[in-house]
Short mmCIF file of C-alpha atoms in Angstrom, two decimals:
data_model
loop_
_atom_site.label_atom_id
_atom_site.label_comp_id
_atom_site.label_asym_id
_atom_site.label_seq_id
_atom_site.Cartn_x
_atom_site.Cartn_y
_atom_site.Cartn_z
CA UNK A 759 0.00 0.00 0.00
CA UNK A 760 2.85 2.05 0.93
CA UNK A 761 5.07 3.71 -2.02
CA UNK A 762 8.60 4.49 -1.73
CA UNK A 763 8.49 7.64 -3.78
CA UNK A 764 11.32 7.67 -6.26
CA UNK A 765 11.41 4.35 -7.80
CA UNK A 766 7.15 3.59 -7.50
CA UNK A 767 4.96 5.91 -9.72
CA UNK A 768 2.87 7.77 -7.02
CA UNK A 769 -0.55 6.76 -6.07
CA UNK A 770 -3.29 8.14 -7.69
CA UNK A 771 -5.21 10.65 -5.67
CA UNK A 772 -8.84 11.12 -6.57
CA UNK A 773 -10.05 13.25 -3.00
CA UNK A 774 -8.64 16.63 -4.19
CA UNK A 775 -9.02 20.00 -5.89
CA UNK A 776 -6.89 18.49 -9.49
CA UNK A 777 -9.21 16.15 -10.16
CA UNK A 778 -12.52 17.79 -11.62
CA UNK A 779 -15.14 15.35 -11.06
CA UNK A 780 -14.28 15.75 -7.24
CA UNK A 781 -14.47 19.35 -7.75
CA UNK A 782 -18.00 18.98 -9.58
CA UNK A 783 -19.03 16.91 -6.87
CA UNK A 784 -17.84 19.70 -4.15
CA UNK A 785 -20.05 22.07 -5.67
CA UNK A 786 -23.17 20.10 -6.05
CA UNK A 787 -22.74 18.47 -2.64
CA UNK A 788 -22.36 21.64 -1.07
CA UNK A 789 -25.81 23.60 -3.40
CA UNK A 790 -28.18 19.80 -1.35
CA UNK A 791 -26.54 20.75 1.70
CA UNK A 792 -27.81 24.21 1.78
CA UNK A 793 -31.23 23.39 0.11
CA UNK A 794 -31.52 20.81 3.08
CA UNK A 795 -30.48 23.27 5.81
CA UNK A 796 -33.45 25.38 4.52
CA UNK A 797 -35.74 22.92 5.12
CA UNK A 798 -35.14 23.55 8.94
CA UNK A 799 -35.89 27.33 8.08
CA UNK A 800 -38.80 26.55 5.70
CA UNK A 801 -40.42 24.54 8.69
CA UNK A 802 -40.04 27.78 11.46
CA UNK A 803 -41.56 30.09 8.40
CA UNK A 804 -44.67 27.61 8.58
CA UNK A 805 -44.63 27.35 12.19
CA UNK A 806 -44.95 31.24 12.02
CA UNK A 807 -47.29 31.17 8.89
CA UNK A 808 -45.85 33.73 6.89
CA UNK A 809 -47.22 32.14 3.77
CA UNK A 810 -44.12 32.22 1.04
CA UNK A 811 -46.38 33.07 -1.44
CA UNK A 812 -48.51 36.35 -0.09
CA UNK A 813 -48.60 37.14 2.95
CA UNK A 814 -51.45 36.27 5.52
CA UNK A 815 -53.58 38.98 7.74
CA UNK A 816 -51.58 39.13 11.07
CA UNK A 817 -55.18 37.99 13.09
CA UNK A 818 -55.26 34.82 11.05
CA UNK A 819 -51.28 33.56 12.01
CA UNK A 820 -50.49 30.86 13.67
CA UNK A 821 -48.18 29.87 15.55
CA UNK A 822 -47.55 25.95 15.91
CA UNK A 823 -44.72 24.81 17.69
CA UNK A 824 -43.82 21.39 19.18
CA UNK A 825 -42.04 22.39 22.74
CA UNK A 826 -43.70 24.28 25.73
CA UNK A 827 -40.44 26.61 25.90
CA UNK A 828 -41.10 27.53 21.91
CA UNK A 829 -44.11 29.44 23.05
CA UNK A 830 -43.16 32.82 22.78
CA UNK A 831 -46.66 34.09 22.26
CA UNK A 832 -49.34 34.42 24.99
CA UNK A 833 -52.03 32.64 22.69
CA UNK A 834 -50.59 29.35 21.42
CA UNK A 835 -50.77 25.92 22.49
CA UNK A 836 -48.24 23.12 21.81
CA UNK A 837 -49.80 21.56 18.88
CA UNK A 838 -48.31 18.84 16.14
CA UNK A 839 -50.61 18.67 13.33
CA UNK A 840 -51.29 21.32 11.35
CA UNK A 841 -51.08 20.08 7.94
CA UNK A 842 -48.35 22.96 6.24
CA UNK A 843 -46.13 22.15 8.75
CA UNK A 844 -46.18 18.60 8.28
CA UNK A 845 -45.99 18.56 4.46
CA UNK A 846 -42.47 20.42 5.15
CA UNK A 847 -41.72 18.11 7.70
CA UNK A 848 -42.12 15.28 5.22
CA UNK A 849 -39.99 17.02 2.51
CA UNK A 850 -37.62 17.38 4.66
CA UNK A 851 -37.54 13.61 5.95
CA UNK A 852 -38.01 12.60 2.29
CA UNK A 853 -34.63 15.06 1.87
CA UNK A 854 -33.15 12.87 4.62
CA UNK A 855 -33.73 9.11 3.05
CA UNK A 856 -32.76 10.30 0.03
CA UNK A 857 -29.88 13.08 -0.08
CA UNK A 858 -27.86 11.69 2.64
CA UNK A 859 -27.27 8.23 1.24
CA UNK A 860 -26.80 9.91 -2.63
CA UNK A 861 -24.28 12.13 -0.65
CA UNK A 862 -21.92 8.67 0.82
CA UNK A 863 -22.65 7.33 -2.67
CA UNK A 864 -21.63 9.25 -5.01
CA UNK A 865 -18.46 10.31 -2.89
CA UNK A 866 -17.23 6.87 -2.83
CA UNK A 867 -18.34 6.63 -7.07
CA UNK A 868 -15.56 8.93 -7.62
CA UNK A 869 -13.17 6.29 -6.26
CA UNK A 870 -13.78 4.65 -9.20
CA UNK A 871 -12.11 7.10 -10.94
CA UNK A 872 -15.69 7.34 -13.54
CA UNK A 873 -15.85 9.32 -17.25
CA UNK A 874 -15.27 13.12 -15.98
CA UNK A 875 -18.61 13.53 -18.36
CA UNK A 876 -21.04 11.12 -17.22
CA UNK A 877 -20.25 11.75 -13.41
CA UNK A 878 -20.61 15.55 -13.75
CA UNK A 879 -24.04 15.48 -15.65
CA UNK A 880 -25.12 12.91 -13.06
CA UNK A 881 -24.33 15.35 -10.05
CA UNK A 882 -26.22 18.00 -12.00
CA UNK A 883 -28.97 15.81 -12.57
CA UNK A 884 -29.54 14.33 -9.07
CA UNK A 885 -29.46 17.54 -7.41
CA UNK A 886 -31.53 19.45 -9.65
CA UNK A 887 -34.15 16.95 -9.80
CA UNK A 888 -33.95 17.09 -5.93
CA UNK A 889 -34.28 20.85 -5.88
CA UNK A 890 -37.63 20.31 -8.01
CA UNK A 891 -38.51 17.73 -5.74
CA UNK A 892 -38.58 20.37 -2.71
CA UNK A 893 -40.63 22.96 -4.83
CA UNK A 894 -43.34 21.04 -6.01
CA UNK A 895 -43.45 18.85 -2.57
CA UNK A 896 -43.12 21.75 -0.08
CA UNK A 897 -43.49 25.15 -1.39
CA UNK A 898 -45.95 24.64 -4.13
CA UNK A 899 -47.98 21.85 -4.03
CA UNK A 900 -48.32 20.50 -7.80
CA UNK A 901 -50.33 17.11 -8.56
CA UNK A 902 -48.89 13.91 -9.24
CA UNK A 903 -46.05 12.82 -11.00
CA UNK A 904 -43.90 15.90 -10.92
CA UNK A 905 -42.47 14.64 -7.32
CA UNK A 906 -42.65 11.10 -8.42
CA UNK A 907 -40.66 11.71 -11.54
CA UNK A 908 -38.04 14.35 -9.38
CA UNK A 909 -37.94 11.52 -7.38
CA UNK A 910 -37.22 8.88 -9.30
CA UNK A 911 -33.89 11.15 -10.93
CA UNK A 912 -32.03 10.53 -8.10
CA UNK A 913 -32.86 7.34 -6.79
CA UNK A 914 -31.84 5.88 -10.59
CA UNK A 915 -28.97 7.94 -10.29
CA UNK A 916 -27.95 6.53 -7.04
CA UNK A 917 -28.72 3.02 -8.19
CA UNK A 918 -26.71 3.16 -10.92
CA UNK A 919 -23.32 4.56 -9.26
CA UNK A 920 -24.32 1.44 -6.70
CA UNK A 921 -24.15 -1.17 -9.19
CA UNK A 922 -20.94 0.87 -10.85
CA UNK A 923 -19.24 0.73 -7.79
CA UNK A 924 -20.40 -3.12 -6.38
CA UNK A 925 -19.38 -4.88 -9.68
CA UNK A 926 -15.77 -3.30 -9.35
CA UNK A 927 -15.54 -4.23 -5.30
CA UNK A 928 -17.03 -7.72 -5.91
CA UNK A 929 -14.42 -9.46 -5.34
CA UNK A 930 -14.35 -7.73 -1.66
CA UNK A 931 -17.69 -9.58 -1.01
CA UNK Y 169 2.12 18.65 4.27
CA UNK Y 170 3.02 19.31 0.61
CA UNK Y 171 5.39 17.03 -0.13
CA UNK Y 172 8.65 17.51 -2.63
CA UNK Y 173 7.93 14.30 -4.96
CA UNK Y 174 11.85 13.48 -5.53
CA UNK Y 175 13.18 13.16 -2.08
CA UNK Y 176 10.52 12.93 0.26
CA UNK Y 177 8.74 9.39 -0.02
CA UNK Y 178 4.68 9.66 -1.46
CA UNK Y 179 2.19 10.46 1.24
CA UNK Y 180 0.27 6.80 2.44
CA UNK Y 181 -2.67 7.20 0.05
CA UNK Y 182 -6.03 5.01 1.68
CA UNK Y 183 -8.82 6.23 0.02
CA UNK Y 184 -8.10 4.32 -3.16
CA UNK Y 185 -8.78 1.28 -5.11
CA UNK Y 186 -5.59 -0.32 -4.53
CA UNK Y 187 -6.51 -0.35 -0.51
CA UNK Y 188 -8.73 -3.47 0.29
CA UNK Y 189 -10.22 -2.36 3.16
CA UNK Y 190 -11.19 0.78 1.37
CA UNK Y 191 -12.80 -1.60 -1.42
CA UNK Y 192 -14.40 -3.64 0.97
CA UNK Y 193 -16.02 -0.41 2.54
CA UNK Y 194 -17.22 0.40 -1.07
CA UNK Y 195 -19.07 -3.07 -1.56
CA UNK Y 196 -20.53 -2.98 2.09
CA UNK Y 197 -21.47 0.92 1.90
CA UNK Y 198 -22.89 -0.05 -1.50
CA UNK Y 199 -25.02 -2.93 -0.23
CA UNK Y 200 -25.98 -1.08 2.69
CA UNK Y 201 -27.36 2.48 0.63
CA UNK Y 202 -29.23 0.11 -1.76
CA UNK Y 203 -31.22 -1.24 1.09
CA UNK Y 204 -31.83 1.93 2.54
CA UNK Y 205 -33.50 3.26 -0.92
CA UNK Y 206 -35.51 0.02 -0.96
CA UNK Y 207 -37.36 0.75 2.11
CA UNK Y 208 -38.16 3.94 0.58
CA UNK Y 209 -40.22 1.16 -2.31
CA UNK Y 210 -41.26 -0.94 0.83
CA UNK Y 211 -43.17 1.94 2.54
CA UNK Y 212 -44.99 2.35 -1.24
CA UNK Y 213 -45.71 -1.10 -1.68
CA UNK Y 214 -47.10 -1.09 2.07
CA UNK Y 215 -49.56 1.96 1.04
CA UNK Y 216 -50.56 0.00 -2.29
CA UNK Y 217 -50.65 -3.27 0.37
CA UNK Y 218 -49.44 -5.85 -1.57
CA UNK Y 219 -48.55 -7.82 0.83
CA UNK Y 220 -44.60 -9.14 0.58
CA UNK Y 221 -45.89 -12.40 1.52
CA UNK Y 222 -48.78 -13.71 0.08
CA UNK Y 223 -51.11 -10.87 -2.01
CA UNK Y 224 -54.10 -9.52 -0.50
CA UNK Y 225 -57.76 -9.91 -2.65
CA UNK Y 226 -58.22 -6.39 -4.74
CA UNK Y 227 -60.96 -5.80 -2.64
CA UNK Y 228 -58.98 -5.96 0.18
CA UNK Y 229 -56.25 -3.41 -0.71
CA UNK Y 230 -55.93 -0.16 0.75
CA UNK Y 231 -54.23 3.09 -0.02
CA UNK Y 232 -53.11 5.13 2.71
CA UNK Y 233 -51.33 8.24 1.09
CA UNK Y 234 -50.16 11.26 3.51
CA UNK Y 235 -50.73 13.55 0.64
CA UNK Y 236 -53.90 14.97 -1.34
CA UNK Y 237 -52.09 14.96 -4.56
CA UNK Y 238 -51.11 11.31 -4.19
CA UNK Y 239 -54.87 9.97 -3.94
CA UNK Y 240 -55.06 8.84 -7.65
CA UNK Y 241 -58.09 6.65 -7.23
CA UNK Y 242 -61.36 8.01 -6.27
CA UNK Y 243 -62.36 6.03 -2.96
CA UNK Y 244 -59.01 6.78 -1.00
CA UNK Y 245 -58.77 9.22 2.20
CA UNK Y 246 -56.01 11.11 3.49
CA UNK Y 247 -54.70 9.13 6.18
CA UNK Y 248 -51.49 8.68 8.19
CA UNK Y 249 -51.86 5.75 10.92
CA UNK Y 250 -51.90 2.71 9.03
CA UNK Y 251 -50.31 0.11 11.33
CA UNK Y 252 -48.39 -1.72 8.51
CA UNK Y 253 -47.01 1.77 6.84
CA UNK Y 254 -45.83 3.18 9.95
CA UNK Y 255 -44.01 -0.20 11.23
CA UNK Y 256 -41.81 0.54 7.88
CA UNK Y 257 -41.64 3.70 8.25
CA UNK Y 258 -40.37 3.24 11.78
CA UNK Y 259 -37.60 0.41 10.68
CA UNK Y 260 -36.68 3.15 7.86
CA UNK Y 261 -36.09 5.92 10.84
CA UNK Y 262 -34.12 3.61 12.63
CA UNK Y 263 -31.81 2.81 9.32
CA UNK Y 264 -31.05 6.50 9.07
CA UNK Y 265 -30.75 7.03 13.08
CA UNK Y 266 -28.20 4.12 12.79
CA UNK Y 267 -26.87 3.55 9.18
CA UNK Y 268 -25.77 7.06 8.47
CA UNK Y 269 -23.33 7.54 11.13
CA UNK Y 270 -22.40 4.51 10.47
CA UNK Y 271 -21.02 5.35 7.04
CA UNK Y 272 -19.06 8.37 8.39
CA UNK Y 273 -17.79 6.43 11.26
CA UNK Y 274 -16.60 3.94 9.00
CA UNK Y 275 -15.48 6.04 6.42
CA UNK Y 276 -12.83 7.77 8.49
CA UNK Y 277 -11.88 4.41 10.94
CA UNK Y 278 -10.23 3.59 7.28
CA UNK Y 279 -7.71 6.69 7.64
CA UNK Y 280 -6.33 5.03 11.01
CA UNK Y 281 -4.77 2.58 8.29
CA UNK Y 282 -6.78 -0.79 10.51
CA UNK Y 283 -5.71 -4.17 10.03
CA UNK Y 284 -7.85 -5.91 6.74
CA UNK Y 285 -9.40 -9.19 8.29
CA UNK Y 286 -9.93 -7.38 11.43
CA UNK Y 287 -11.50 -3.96 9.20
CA UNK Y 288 -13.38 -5.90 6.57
CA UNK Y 289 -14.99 -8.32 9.28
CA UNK Y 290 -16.23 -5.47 11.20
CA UNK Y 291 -17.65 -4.07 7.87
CA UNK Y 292 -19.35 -7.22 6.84
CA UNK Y 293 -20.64 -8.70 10.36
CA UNK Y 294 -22.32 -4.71 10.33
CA UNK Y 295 -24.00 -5.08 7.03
CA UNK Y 296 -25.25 -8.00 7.36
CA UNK Y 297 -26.87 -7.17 11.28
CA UNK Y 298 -28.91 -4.28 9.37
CA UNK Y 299 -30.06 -6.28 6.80
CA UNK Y 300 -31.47 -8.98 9.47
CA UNK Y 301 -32.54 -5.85 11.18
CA UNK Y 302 -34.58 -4.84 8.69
CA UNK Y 303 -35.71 -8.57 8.10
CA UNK Y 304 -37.00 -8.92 11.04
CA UNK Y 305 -38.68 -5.75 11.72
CA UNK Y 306 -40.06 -4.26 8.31
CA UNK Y 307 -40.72 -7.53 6.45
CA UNK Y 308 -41.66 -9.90 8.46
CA UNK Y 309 -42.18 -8.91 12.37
CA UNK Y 310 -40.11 -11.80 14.72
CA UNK Y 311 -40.73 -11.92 18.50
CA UNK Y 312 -37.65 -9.97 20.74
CA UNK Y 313 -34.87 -9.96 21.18
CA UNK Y 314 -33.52 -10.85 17.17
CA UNK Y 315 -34.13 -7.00 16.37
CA UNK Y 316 -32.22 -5.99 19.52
CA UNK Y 317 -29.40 -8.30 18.37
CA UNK Y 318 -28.97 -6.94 15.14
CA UNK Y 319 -29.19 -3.35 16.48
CA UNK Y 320 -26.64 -3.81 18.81
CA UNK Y 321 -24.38 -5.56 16.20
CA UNK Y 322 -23.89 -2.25 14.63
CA UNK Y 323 -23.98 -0.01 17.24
CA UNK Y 324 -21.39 -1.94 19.14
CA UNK Y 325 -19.44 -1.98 15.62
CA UNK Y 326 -19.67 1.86 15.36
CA UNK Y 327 -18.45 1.85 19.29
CA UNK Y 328 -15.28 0.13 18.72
CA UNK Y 329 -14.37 2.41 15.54
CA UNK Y 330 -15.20 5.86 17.52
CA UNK Y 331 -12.87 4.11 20.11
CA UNK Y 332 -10.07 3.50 17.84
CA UNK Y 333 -10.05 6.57 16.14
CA UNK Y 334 -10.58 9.14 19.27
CA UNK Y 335 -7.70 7.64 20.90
CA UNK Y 336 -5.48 7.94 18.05
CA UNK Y 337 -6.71 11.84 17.57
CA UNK Y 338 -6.67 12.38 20.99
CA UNK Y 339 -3.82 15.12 20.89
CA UNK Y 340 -6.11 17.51 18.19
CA UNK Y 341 -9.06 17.57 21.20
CA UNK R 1211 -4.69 13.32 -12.47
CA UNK R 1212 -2.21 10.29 -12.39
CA UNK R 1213 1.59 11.63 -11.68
CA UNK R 1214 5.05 10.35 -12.62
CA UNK R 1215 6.03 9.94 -9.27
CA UNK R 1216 10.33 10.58 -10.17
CA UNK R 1217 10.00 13.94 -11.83
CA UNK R 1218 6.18 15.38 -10.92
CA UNK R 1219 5.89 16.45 -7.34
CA UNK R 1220 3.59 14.28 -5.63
CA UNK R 1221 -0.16 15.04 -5.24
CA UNK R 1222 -1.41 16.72 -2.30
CA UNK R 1223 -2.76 14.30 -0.26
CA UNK R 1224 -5.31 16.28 2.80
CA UNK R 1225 -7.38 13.14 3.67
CA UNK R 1226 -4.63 11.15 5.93
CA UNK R 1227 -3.52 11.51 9.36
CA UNK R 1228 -0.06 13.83 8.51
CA UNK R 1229 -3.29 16.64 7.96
CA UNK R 1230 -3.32 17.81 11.63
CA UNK R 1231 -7.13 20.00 10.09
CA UNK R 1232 -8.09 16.08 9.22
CA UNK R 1233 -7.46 14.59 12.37
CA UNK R 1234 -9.19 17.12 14.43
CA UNK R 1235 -12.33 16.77 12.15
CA UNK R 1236 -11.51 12.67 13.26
CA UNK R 1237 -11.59 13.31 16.71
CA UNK R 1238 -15.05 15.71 16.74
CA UNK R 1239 -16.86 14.05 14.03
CA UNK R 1240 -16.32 10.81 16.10
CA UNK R 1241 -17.74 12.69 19.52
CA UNK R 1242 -20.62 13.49 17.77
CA UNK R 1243 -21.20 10.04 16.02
CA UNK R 1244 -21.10 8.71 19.54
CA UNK R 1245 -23.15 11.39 20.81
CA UNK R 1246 -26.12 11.07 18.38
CA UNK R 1247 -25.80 6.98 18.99
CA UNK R 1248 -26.57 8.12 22.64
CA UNK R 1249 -29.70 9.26 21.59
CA UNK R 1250 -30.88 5.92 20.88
CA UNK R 1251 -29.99 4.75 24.04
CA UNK R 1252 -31.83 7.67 25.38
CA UNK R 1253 -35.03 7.23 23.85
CA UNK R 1254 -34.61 3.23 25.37
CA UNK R 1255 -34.15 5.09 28.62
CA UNK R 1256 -37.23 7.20 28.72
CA UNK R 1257 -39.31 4.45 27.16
CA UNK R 1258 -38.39 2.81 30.43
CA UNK R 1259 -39.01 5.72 32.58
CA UNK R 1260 -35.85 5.49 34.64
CA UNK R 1261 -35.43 9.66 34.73
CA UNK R 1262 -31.95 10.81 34.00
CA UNK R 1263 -32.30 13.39 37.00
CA UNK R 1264 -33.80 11.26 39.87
CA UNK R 1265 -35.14 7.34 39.70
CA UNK R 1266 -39.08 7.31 39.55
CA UNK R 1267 -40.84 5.10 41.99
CA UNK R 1268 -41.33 1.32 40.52
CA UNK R 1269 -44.78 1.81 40.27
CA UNK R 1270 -44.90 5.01 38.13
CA UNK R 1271 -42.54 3.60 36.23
CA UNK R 1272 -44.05 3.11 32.70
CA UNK R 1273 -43.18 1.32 29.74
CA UNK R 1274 -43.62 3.07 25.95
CA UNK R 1275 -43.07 1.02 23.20
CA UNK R 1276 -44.29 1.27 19.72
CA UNK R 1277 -44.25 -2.35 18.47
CA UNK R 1278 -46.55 -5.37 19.78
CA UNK R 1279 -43.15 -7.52 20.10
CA UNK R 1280 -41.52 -5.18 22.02
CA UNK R 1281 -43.90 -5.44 25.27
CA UNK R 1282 -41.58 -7.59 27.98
CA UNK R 1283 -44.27 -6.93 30.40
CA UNK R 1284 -48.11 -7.85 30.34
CA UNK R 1285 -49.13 -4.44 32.27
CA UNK R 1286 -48.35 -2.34 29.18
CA UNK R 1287 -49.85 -1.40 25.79
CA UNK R 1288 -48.02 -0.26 22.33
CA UNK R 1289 -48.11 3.52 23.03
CA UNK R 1290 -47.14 6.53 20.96
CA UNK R 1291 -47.77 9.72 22.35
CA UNK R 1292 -45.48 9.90 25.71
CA UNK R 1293 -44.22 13.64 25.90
CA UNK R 1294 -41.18 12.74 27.32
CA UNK R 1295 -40.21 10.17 24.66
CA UNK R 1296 -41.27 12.23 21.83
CA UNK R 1297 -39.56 14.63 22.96
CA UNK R 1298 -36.08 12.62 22.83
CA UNK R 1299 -37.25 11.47 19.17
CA UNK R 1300 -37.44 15.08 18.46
CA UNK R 1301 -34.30 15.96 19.48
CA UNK R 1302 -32.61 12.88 17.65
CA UNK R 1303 -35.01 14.07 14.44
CA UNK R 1304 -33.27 17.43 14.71
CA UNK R 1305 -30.12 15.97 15.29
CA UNK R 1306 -30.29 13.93 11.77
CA UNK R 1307 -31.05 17.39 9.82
CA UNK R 1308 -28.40 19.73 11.06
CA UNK R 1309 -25.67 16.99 12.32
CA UNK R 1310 -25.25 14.43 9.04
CA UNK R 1311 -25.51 17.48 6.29
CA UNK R 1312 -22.53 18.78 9.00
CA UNK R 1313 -20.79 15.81 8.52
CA UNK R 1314 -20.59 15.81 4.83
CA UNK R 1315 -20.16 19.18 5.11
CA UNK R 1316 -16.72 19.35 6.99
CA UNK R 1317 -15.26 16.59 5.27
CA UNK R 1318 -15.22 17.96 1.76
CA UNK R 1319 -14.43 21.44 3.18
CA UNK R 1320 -10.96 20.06 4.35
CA UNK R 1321 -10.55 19.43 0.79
CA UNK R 1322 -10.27 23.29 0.16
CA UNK R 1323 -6.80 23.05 2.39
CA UNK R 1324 -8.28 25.71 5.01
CA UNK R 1325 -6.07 27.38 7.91
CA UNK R 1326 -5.89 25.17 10.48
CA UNK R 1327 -5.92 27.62 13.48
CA UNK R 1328 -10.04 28.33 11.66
CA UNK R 1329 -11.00 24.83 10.88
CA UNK R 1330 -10.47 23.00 13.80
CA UNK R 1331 -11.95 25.86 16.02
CA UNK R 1332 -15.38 25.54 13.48
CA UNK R 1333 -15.23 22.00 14.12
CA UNK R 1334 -14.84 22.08 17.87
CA UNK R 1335 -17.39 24.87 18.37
CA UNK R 1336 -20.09 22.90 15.95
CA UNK R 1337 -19.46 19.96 18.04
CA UNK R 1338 -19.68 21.62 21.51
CA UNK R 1339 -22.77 23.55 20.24
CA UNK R 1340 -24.79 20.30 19.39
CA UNK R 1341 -23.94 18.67 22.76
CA UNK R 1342 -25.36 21.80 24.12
CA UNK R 1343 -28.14 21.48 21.72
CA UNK R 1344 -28.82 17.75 23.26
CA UNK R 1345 -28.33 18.74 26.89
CA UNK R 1346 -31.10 21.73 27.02
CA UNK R 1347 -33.66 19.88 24.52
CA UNK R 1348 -33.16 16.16 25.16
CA UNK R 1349 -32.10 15.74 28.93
CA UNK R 1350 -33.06 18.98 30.43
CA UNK R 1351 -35.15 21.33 29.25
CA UNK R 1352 -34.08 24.80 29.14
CA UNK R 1353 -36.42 28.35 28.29
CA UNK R 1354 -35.26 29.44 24.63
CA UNK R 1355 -33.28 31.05 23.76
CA UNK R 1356 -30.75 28.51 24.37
CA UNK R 1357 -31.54 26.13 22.18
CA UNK R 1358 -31.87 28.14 19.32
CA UNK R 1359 -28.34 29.62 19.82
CA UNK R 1360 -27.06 26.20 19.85
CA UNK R 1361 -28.99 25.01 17.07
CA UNK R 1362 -27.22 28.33 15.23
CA UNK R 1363 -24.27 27.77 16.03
CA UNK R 1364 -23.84 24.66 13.77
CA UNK R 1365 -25.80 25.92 11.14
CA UNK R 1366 -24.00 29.30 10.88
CA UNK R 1367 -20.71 27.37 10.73
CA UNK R 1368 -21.89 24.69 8.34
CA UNK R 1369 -23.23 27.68 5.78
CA UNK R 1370 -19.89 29.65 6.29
CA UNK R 1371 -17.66 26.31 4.87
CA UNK R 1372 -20.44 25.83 2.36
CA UNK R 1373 -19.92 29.47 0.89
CA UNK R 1374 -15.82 28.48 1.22
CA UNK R 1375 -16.68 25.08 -0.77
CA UNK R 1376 -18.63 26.75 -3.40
CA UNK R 1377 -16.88 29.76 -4.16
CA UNK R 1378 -13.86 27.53 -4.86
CA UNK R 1379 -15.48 25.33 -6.67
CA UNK R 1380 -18.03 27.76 -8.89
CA UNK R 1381 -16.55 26.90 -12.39
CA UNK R 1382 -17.69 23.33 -12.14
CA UNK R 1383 -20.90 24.27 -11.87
#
């Protein structure tokens, strides 16, 4: 494993700045992680009911929260099921089953050193299609199958750089 | 940290193919985000209710969507407490509460440089607890305490790595 | 990408233990793998009732579980809605949203090569932050606005290496 540096070529190093379809993936990683981050804000806007698109009458806010100690208004109770709130809440968990395991993925893809090409337009793919996924799921409820298809981009996406990397690490069984 | 190339020997590259314990974390991780994704298919076939084992009369079926948009037949409701859906969905939780630091704890264990059989045995014994874990809770429910074995298979896994690698990074506290 | 080894200088290799910035995000990524594992153990806790802060009485004791196989005892009944458990689960929830996108986060921002002196203060002050996080939410509860400074604190950090990541990484787009 070890290489003694003047004789042996060095080793090839995929997990750095030279190679581009690291880089590609550093920049697409980092555009889900944000997106997912504002899930967690998306939720407090609905827990406050500023509506993103138009704002409501200040009498007819509401205020939901899940915690006694989140109740900094006089007239709230703690309260779990108001329905904008939980269609964020399910974006967001959908963001979790899905992002997180496309993120350990499609890191350990680029170990095997794939077509600069194909891996690029997959990042850009994946997370796109997830970023759709989070507007018609969560912001702006559109029917059936935009989320199914935005969806689907990514898990095919993931499934493929699975069986890409499983056939070359077979023998690791 | 930069090295010179002529006189200094090549850094000890372990994220690459040419480590075996990093290719046998690339099959196990592999095996191990594919299952993941297929509970997301489980917790749909649970809503359609075809049953894994044995298929359930059309009459029988229900759909139990937690969305309006998803009702595509006429005679469906808006419902979240099926017992079936929400076993899955609980098995899924538990996958990402478990699994996912899992694949980070693993992930860097590799840079400590760990011996192969010792490594590689840890990563398949893991695998292989989750996917009786999910076995036995998801698919097809088994009395206590077989799911508390294979949790603790993993968790005990992810112990011993956290060990090894805090007490060899003690010193950057 | 793949060097000469006798006349190229070597690649820069960031992802090994010689990376003092790498081995401090070992040590704190590995305190809070263990710490979110805790959580687990913690919700097991409270289903059991034995209070962190003071044993209950045997007979108030009660017993919280959500799955028909998990009931050791004949006195109890599956059960979802226990304050004090849900309460863990949300905290655990939370955890998973701010804590894994973290992880991914400060990984591939060591890839940039940052200062050390800056990057392994973000990493310990992220990781103290979420055990703060834990302590006021999970085991005892605190009045806000401590919670949401902790919760910040990560989140703050975790955008700042995400506008490092991107900015260096904008032409792959």
């Amino acid at each position: 494993m070890s290489t003694n540096g003047s004789t042996m070529p060095s080793p090839q190093v995929l997990y750095n700045l030279e190679n581009p379809v690291f880089c590609c993936y550093l920049f697409w990683a980092t555009v889900l992680v944000v997106k997912m981050l504002l899930m967690s804000l998306l939720t407090a806007l609905q827990r406050f009911r500023y509506k993103l698109l138009g704002l409501v009458p200040l009498g007819l806010r509401r205020k939901i929260f899940p915690n006694e100690e989140d109740l900094f208004f006089k007239n709230t109770e703690v309260q779990f099921n108001d329905p904008h709130v939980e269609r964020v809440r399910r974006a967001h968990r959908n963001d979790m089953e899905n992002i997180l395991p496309y993120f350990i993925m499609s890191l350990i893809y680029i170990s095997t050193n794939p077509d600069a090409t194909v891996a690029c337009n997959l990042f850009r793919v994946a997370s796109l299609a997830r970023i759709a996924h989070t507007l018609v799921y969560a912001v702006y409820p559109v029917p059936q199958p935009s989320r199914i298809i935005a969806f689907g981009s990514m898990l095919l996406i993931t499934f493929y750089m699975a069986a890409v990397v499983a056939l070359r690490t077979l023998s690791f069984i």
